């Protein structure tokens, strides 16, 4: 049953990514140019990785949440909260390390709160996380006292603008997080349990899976990932903007997960594919930017892609696909 | 073409799923006013044929004719519009809509353009009364009721929709005698009105009680269509399995046998609103049969024992020490297992593979971090698939693609894989074919001899009698009697179930 490793890499997502990248190249011939300067790489491709990192990080957490048949709308707001916490703490004289740890803890706690609403009170995930989506931004504004808190702590700034082996720090963090979480769920039984709960929570409970504990953990992970993304975004602009940090990114994260092939109905999931989904989204954004089209196109193109994906995943399209495959090669008689 | 015209006919049907041939060149024809039994082992292709007749699947070859005209139904709804009502094996109603809504979905009577709720509810009550369900609240959520009630609702809905053909895929799998009788009255009535009825079941008694003709499939191939008057039970089984099996040991009671030491004891265990407190001692090497009517509290008892609905009174002792069982995972940690009745809702995890479905409870017991690797999983899945004769094209195929009976075997395998000390089985042979049925009864006997303690709930009295060392009788959500020795026989059990006064032989 095991396919050749090369064949396993070849799937809808990687083909789509290659397609978008080639299109970018077509629109902007210098797209694949990479330069080495001041000990780091520069170029459009590197830019895609760097800018795509926050959504990729969100997508890591969002994938497991969606796999349990949930969704986390609060990640954008949690990014703002975590950024605000980190920024105000370094401004108040705490070390970058302490600030980061506390910000991550606050983000994780936000996730636990979501998890409690979903797992213990049985509130629908979309409603449960909507609470924090709205309240979180208010909380972030309270922390920053309504202003944009700017900072100059070099260690914190490094998280957003630094580089590691020539690659942007944000992309490196995203990669590490992706690998760590993938290993954590696939080398243990957690991934199997997440899928089981997402497909049939009742049957999973009968089989002895502690679905409540699992759901809380999954939302906690999503909160943690949001905090990581929030810190990176704040570090990148050297300031915490409670109003705009992470705004609408929850939607990009959900889109990335769906492009990555995880169904919104829960069940089978793939974290690396969701990360590729995030890169596809960013590649489209960058492509429109570098090609000189007005940025408003961005939203229209994105909407087009969403529609395309939803249509391809809809039962009617699936049936049509099966139908055309069945009729391929033989004449159908009505 | 001197033959009578057929209501519904299929000719030369073939259906392939990838490499797997589900149906090969099947002819099947229904006469008006006949009850036609469709028989075959688990995975023979019965449900697939039904799905092709009703437009749920499309054939790879062959044609379907309705009253001698070729038809090609787009989907079951299209078939319905042509007067073909169907109850599929996996009932697909909407569990979180009301009973009445489910009965009338898609054809609600309206008043001033609005759905006439009161009329729907009134008609629903009348309709269900015909099937002996008088105490159902048509406004309640369907999912709150047992599998049996849901099955009856599905049947009632299909009967109302069927103008020419009624197709029932294992409708009686979780019904008990009374309900089966009610169903048969309805079928006889439809038959008299000239409808053609397809009836799939693994209960041969029911086939002989109601069917006129029988079509038998084996491994996706047509073995034959015969009038039942010329067939004996043995003939039918031979055609199904391609070999003879013995029906020995059908009703020979296990009798008073030596049991091992006390394993679990329930003392005044109960749950308000669900079950009166009951007390029961279960020993190693003992099978306790649970008998009772629909809604008598059998399933509730099992759910309390297993912590799905934790008890709120009394105590549970395991090997003499009190234990707290607040959830299924507590119960499993104490070596309990529970194979639930509602396969679709509480059993199968549809998109996961057969292999994962088999190991999931064992993995749940091992916890998050001691993961079974793929090879371990394949070894375990392979062992149990062989032991229970699970027929799956591959252990990596999603369980939802298995035939109903094979899914049931997978759920049984799941619990056997956890090597439980105490195993609760709720209707374990639901949807299992005659050959496998005998095998499962043998398995239960073997587990008991190996020292396992079992509680088995079953509507099939012959089966209960075949393996129980003791039988408890439930009535009105209360444990009312305990039968042993001589009293373990179907007639005493029937009496004890029906008895209004408690003169039954209490221990
Ligand atoms: N969608 C599908 N994809 C792949 N295989 C399928 C699919 N549906 C059915 N099968 C296979 O076709 C065979 C016939 O299945 P079917 O459900 O018709 O059996 P059945 O006679 O109804 O058995 P049972 O008595 O257990 O209900 C089985 O081997 C099953 O695994
Ligand atoms: Mg079937």
Coordinates of C-alpha atoms in Angstrom, one line a residue, chain A:
Chain A
X1 CA 0.0 0.0 0.0
X2 CA 2.9 2.4 0.6
X3 CA 3.5 4.6 -2.3
X4 CA 6.8 5.8 -3.6
X5 CA 8.0 8.8 -1.4
X6 CA 8.1 11.0 -4.5
X7 CA 4.5 10.1 -5.3
X8 CA 3.5 10.9 -1.7
X9 CA 4.7 14.4 -2.1
X10 CA 2.7 14.9 -5.2
X11 CA -0.8 15.8 -4.2
X12 CA -3.4 18.5 -4.7
X13 CA -1.7 20.9 -2.3
X14 CA 1.8 20.7 -3.6
X15 CA 0.6 20.9 -7.2
X16 CA -1.4 24.0 -6.3
X17 CA 1.6 25.6 -4.6
X18 CA 3.8 24.9 -7.6
X19 CA 1.0 26.4 -9.8
X20 CA 0.8 29.6 -7.8
X21 CA 4.6 29.9 -7.7
X22 CA 4.9 29.4 -11.4
X23 CA 2.2 32.0 -12.0
X24 CA 4.1 34.4 -9.8
X25 CA 7.2 33.8 -11.8
X26 CA 5.3 34.4 -15.0
X27 CA 3.9 37.7 -13.6
X28 CA 7.3 38.7 -12.1
X29 CA 10.3 37.1 -13.7
X30 CA 12.5 37.9 -10.7
X31 CA 10.3 35.9 -8.4
X32 CA 12.7 33.0 -7.8
X33 CA 15.8 35.2 -7.5
X34 CA 17.5 34.8 -4.1
X35 CA 20.3 36.9 -2.9
X36 CA 22.7 36.5 0.1
X37 CA 23.3 39.6 2.0
X38 CA 24.4 40.5 5.5
X39 CA 24.3 36.8 6.5
X40 CA 20.8 36.1 5.3
X41 CA 18.8 35.3 2.3
X42 CA 16.7 37.9 0.4
X43 CA 14.1 37.5 -2.3
X44 CA 10.4 37.2 -3.0
X45 CA 10.4 33.5 -2.1
X46 CA 11.9 34.2 1.3
X47 CA 9.5 37.0 1.7
X48 CA 6.6 34.6 1.1
X49 CA 7.9 32.3 3.8
X50 CA 8.5 35.2 6.2
X51 CA 5.1 36.8 5.7
X52 CA 3.2 33.5 5.6
X53 CA 4.7 32.4 8.9
X54 CA 2.0 33.9 11.3
X55 CA -0.9 32.3 9.4
X56 CA 1.1 29.0 9.1
X57 CA 1.6 29.0 12.8
X58 CA -2.1 29.7 13.4
X59 CA -2.9 26.9 10.9
X60 CA -0.9 24.4 13.0
X61 CA -3.3 24.9 16.0
X62 CA -6.3 25.4 13.8
X63 CA -5.8 22.1 12.0
X64 CA -6.2 20.0 15.2
X65 CA -9.1 22.1 16.4
X66 CA -10.9 21.6 13.0
X67 CA -10.0 17.9 13.1
X68 CA -12.1 17.6 16.3
X69 CA -15.1 19.1 14.3
X70 CA -14.5 22.5 16.0
X71 CA -13.2 25.9 14.9
X72 CA -11.3 28.6 16.7
X73 CA -12.4 32.1 15.7
X74 CA -10.5 33.7 18.5
X75 CA -7.0 33.2 17.3
X76 CA -6.7 36.7 15.8
X77 CA -7.8 38.3 19.0
X78 CA -5.5 36.1 21.1
X79 CA -2.6 37.2 18.9
X80 CA -3.4 40.8 19.9
X81 CA -3.6 39.8 23.5
X82 CA -0.3 38.0 23.5
X83 CA 1.4 40.8 21.6
X84 CA 0.0 43.3 24.1
X85 CA 1.2 41.3 27.0
X86 CA 4.7 40.8 25.6
X87 CA 5.1 44.5 24.6
X88 CA 3.9 46.0 27.9
X89 CA 6.0 43.7 29.9
X90 CA 9.3 44.6 28.1
X91 CA 8.3 48.2 28.3
X92 CA 7.8 47.7 32.1
X93 CA 11.3 46.4 32.3
X94 CA 10.9 42.6 32.4
X95 CA 13.3 40.6 30.3
X96 CA 12.2 39.5 26.8
X97 CA 12.4 35.9 28.0
X98 CA 9.9 36.5 30.9
X99 CA 7.7 38.6 28.6
X100 CA 7.5 35.8 26.0
X101 CA 6.9 33.1 28.5
X102 CA 4.0 35.0 30.1
X103 CA 2.6 36.0 26.7
X104 CA 2.6 32.3 25.7
X105 CA 1.0 31.3 29.0
X106 CA -1.7 33.9 28.6
X107 CA -2.4 32.7 25.0
X108 CA -2.6 29.1 26.2
X109 CA -5.0 30.1 29.0
X110 CA -7.2 31.8 26.4
X111 CA -7.3 28.5 24.6
X112 CA -8.1 26.6 27.8
X113 CA -11.0 28.9 28.3
X114 CA -12.3 28.1 24.8
X115 CA -11.8 24.4 25.5
X116 CA -13.7 24.6 28.7
X117 CA -16.7 26.2 27.0
X118 CA -16.6 23.6 24.3
X119 CA -15.8 20.5 26.2
X120 CA -17.6 21.1 29.6
X121 CA -20.5 23.3 28.7
X122 CA -21.0 21.8 25.3
X123 CA -21.3 25.2 23.6
X124 CA -20.9 25.0 19.8
X125 CA -17.3 25.9 19.0
X126 CA -18.2 28.7 16.6
X127 CA -20.2 30.4 19.3
X128 CA -17.8 29.6 22.2
X129 CA -14.8 31.0 20.4
X130 CA -16.7 34.0 19.1
X131 CA -16.9 35.2 22.7
X132 CA -13.1 35.5 22.9
X133 CA -12.9 36.8 19.4
X134 CA -14.8 39.9 20.5
X135 CA -13.7 40.1 24.1
X136 CA -10.1 39.3 23.4
X137 CA -9.5 42.5 21.4
X138 CA -11.1 44.5 24.3
X139 CA -8.8 42.7 26.7
X140 CA -5.8 43.6 24.5
X141 CA -6.9 47.3 24.4
X142 CA -7.1 47.3 28.2
X143 CA -3.6 45.9 28.4
X144 CA -2.1 48.5 26.0
X145 CA -4.4 51.2 27.5
X146 CA -5.7 52.0 24.0
X147 CA -2.4 53.1 22.5
X148 CA 0.2 51.3 20.3
X149 CA 2.9 50.1 22.7
X150 CA 6.2 50.4 21.0
X151 CA 9.4 48.8 22.3
X152 CA 13.0 48.4 21.4
X153 CA 14.1 45.3 23.3
X154 CA 16.4 43.6 20.8
X155 CA 15.7 40.1 22.0
X156 CA 12.0 40.5 21.5
X157 CA 12.5 42.2 18.1
X158 CA 14.7 39.3 17.1
X159 CA 11.7 37.0 17.2
X160 CA 10.1 38.9 14.4
X161 CA 13.0 40.2 12.3
X162 CA 16.0 38.0 13.1
X163 CA 17.3 35.2 11.1
X164 CA 18.6 31.7 11.7
X165 CA 21.0 30.1 9.3
X166 CA 20.0 32.8 6.9
X167 CA 16.3 32.1 7.1
X168 CA 13.8 34.5 8.6
X169 CA 13.2 33.7 12.3
X170 CA 9.4 33.7 11.8
X171 CA 9.6 31.0 9.1
X172 CA 12.0 29.0 11.2
X173 CA 9.7 29.1 14.2
X174 CA 6.8 28.1 12.0
X175 CA 8.8 25.1 10.7
X176 CA 9.9 24.0 14.1
X177 CA 6.3 24.3 15.5
X178 CA 4.9 22.3 12.5
X179 CA 7.4 19.5 13.0
X180 CA 7.1 19.4 16.8
X181 CA 3.3 19.3 16.8
X182 CA 3.2 16.8 13.9
X183 CA 5.5 14.5 15.8
X184 CA 3.7 15.0 19.0
X185 CA 0.4 13.9 17.5
X186 CA 1.6 11.3 15.1
X187 CA 4.2 9.5 17.3
X188 CA 1.7 9.3 20.1
X189 CA -2.0 8.1 20.0
X190 CA -3.2 11.7 20.2
X191 CA -3.6 12.2 16.5
X192 CA -5.8 9.0 16.3
X193 CA -7.9 10.2 19.2
X194 CA -8.3 13.6 17.7
X195 CA -9.6 12.1 14.5
X196 CA -11.9 9.7 16.3
X197 CA -13.4 12.5 18.4
X198 CA -13.9 14.6 15.3
X199 CA -15.6 11.8 13.3
X200 CA -17.8 10.4 16.1
X201 CA -17.5 11.8 19.5
X202 CA -20.0 9.5 21.1
X203 CA -18.3 6.4 19.7
X204 CA -14.9 7.7 20.8
X205 CA -16.2 8.2 24.3
X206 CA -17.6 4.7 24.4
X207 CA -14.1 3.5 23.3
X208 CA -12.7 5.1 26.4
X209 CA -11.1 8.2 24.9
X210 CA -11.3 11.1 27.4
X211 CA -12.8 13.4 24.8
X212 CA -13.1 16.4 27.2
X213 CA -9.5 16.4 28.2
X214 CA -8.5 16.1 24.5
X215 CA -10.7 19.0 23.4
X216 CA -9.4 21.3 26.1
X217 CA -5.8 20.4 25.1
X218 CA -6.5 21.0 21.4
X219 CA -7.9 24.5 22.0
X220 CA -5.1 25.2 24.4
X221 CA -2.6 24.3 21.6
X222 CA -4.5 26.7 19.3
X223 CA -4.2 29.4 21.9
X224 CA -0.5 28.7 22.3
X225 CA 0.0 28.9 18.5
X226 CA -1.9 32.2 18.4
X227 CA 0.3 33.6 21.1
X228 CA 3.4 32.6 19.1
X229 CA 2.1 34.3 16.0
X230 CA 1.1 37.4 18.1
X231 CA 4.6 37.7 19.5
X232 CA 6.1 37.4 16.0
X233 CA 3.8 40.0 14.5
X234 CA 4.4 42.5 17.4
X235 CA 8.1 41.9 17.2
X236 CA 8.0 42.5 13.5
X237 CA 6.5 46.0 13.8
X238 CA 8.2 46.6 17.2
X239 CA 4.9 47.4 18.8
X240 CA 1.6 45.9 19.9
X241 CA -1.4 47.2 18.0
X242 CA -4.5 45.9 19.8
X243 CA -6.8 47.0 17.1
X244 CA -5.1 45.5 14.1
X245 CA -2.8 42.8 15.2
X246 CA -4.0 39.5 13.7
X247 CA -7.2 41.1 12.4
X248 CA -9.1 38.7 10.1
X249 CA -6.2 36.2 10.3
X250 CA -8.5 33.6 11.8
X251 CA -10.2 33.4 8.4
X252 CA -6.8 33.0 6.6
X253 CA -5.9 30.2 9.1
X254 CA -9.2 28.4 8.5
X255 CA -8.7 28.8 4.8
X256 CA -5.2 27.4 5.0
X257 CA -6.5 24.4 6.9
X258 CA -9.2 23.8 4.3
X259 CA -6.8 24.2 1.4
X260 CA -4.7 21.7 3.3
X261 CA -7.4 19.1 2.8
X262 CA -8.8 18.9 6.3
X263 CA -12.6 18.8 6.2
X264 CA -14.5 21.3 8.3
X265 CA -16.6 18.4 9.3
X266 CA -13.7 17.0 11.3
X267 CA -11.7 13.8 11.1
X268 CA -8.6 13.1 9.0
X269 CA -6.1 16.0 9.2
X270 CA -2.6 16.9 8.0
X271 CA -0.7 19.7 9.7
X272 CA 2.1 20.0 7.0
X273 CA -0.5 20.3 4.3
X274 CA -2.3 23.1 6.3
X275 CA 1.1 24.9 6.5
X276 CA 1.5 24.5 2.7
X277 CA -2.0 26.0 2.5
X278 CA -0.8 29.0 4.4
X279 CA 2.1 29.4 2.1
X280 CA -0.2 29.2 -1.0
X281 CA -2.3 32.0 0.5
X282 CA 0.8 34.1 1.1
X283 CA 2.2 33.3 -2.3
X284 CA -1.1 34.6 -3.9
X285 CA -0.8 37.8 -1.8
X286 CA 2.8 38.4 -2.7
X287 CA 2.1 37.5 -6.3
X288 CA -0.5 40.2 -6.6
X289 CA 1.7 42.7 -4.8
X290 CA 4.9 42.1 -6.9
X291 CA 3.0 41.9 -10.2
X292 CA 1.8 45.5 -9.7
X293 CA -1.9 44.8 -9.6
X294 CA -3.7 47.0 -7.1
X295 CA -3.9 45.2 -3.7
X296 CA -7.7 45.2 -3.8
X297 CA -7.4 42.3 -6.2
X298 CA -6.1 40.3 -3.4
X299 CA -9.5 40.0 -1.7
X300 CA -11.2 39.1 -5.0
X301 CA -8.7 36.4 -5.9
X302 CA -8.9 35.0 -2.4
X303 CA -12.7 34.9 -2.6
X304 CA -12.3 33.1 -5.9
X305 CA -10.0 30.5 -4.4
X306 CA -12.4 29.9 -1.5
X307 CA -15.3 29.4 -3.8
X308 CA -13.3 27.1 -6.0
X309 CA -12.3 25.0 -3.0
X310 CA -15.8 24.9 -1.5
X311 CA -17.2 23.9 -4.8
X312 CA -14.6 21.1 -5.3
X313 CA -15.4 19.8 -1.8
X314 CA -19.2 19.9 -2.2
X315 CA -21.1 16.6 -2.6
X316 CA -22.4 17.6 -6.0
X317 CA -18.9 18.1 -7.4
X318 CA -17.7 14.9 -5.8
X319 CA -20.5 13.1 -7.5
X320 CA -19.8 14.8 -10.8
X321 CA -16.2 13.8 -10.5
X322 CA -17.1 10.1 -9.8
X323 CA -19.6 10.3 -12.6
X324 CA -17.2 11.6 -15.2
X325 CA -14.6 9.0 -14.1
X326 CA -17.2 6.3 -14.5
X327 CA -18.2 7.4 -18.0
X328 CA -14.6 8.1 -19.1
X329 CA -13.6 5.8 -21.8
X330 CA -17.0 4.4 -22.5
X331 CA -20.0 5.9 -24.2
X332 CA -22.9 6.4 -21.9
X333 CA -26.3 5.5 -23.0
X334 CA -29.0 7.6 -21.5

